[in-house]
C-alpha angles and dihedrals in degrees: 000000000000128000107299102187133033125189108205101171098093136065090277132020122264111219115201128193094210141040090215102094129136121236094248093052090046090054092046089053089048088052092048093050089061092068110112100219104056115122118229100325147321118265118209124199125225093251090062119152139153120292138167109293094325123051121251107245096035130130113200123184113198135185121202098000141047132209114215091205089059086070096033133206101294091071114195093007108165151120141287126188133179129189111220125213092242132087134228092264089061088065119093116251091242111049094188093100090053092052092051091051091053090047090053093049100045124050116215136202115009090338121112139186115288090228133031103283103197138056117284089236089060092049091046093052093052092042093062093059095041095049090053090053093044091050089063095035109031091165088077087067092057094052093079135046110246092358099188094047092044098053093042095048094041091064104109096026133119108225126205143282113045096350115126151169119218143180111212139182120219128210089278094050091250113150122241133190113211130178139180123202142119146201096321122209097338093053090049096053092045090053094048092045095055097040087057092040090055089052090050095047093051089056113173092359089073087081087069093063123095088226123015089219086070090069110142145192116237121222109267092022121129099264102025095100091038090060093047089050092050096043090050090051092050091049089052090050092051090054092051091046090056092044095051092044091052089052092054093047093053091047087053096048091051088068092065107021133072114264109291140176136210117255124221089253101096125142129194123178145163123224102179108052153092129245139174110248144159116246130158094356095306137097106238144171107245114202112195112192107182096350135098134221111264104181116165109291094002116137120229143169126238111181126198124212126283108304094011130103124274129201139220103209141187119222122243095201095235106186096206091062090044085248093299141129138185124293097218143318100308128226122276095178133042120245091248093051092045092056090051095045104044135057136208088255088057089050091051094050096043093050096040112154094020122111102225144113111290101187140110092273094071103031089107086068096053114135091244089067089065139067118260105272091212093059091046089054094049090053091056099046087120092056106045141011121221115248101169133011111211128199119198117235096167127030128183107189129187116252104248093187095063100030142039125222095271 
């Protein structure tokens, strides 16, 4: 489906792949379109909703400057999915024991492993880049308790908020493992630090911004290269986190399931990140906040909410979206409102047939708090084609009540 809404009141157009957009998000996009260094236009995905400074679901190409809030604080947040060599009939009738095994293997929320979970060579490789960043910005190291131990032992952990681990079945009854997580506590503090540093660096000029959270670093300025170095490191950390978590999940599943292998069909993608790309005859920084890359032929993951369908997709390389698509269904209700509006009975009915927690700690992730994933997919038929349709049978969600999306 083509672009449905265009905002033309700013310095560049905002091209939106839906007409279902809340007033707050619309105003944020109008604010973003006032920035003087955006190349061509801003593209907005059909799962669009309000964020901090920059709207979730936005794709912003910039020349000569970069906005940390256009990436956000969960730097490198994204998805990983593996298709296993087993079928639905190989799963036990009752999946509770599998869910408990996954819970035991993967810490959630602010929790971490009790011992270093990854190879020392992995830690050493990440340490080199982080120490270089901390040498120039030591304050980052004061923003967490036991910072070194925390970032090392949070590798292979889920986090909080809307992060999850799922077992799914596709249209052929093949079993998939899918997970959603990011750069954990260390990515969060790096994101917060540089958002605030951009505000500080802009000084009195920040009053000229439509929103102070759109503070930016100009190319050649003191901290421009530092931010790019730090965001790149956090994106790498997030990739390693998902890789290590997937390894731990598969090890846990092997205790209960028949012997299985991993097929060649494996997908790993960021949806909160920045990358150097070529669009409309210019080399630009593309900040995707709640959007995935959808280059022609590129595989991606678009999850629905708990109990809803998810999709493995292939990008169509649409230039107007900067070769992007949505990262999920998108919220229609805040976490607080969802907790006030829905009950545990609602949770049980909306996640019928899925082995998952159905208590007050996860009500804010109820399917009713999200957009209909099928409508979202319909609105981006010009951006991606569906390869597999996945249906959750087991969901391990983070506890949003006792943890934040670190």
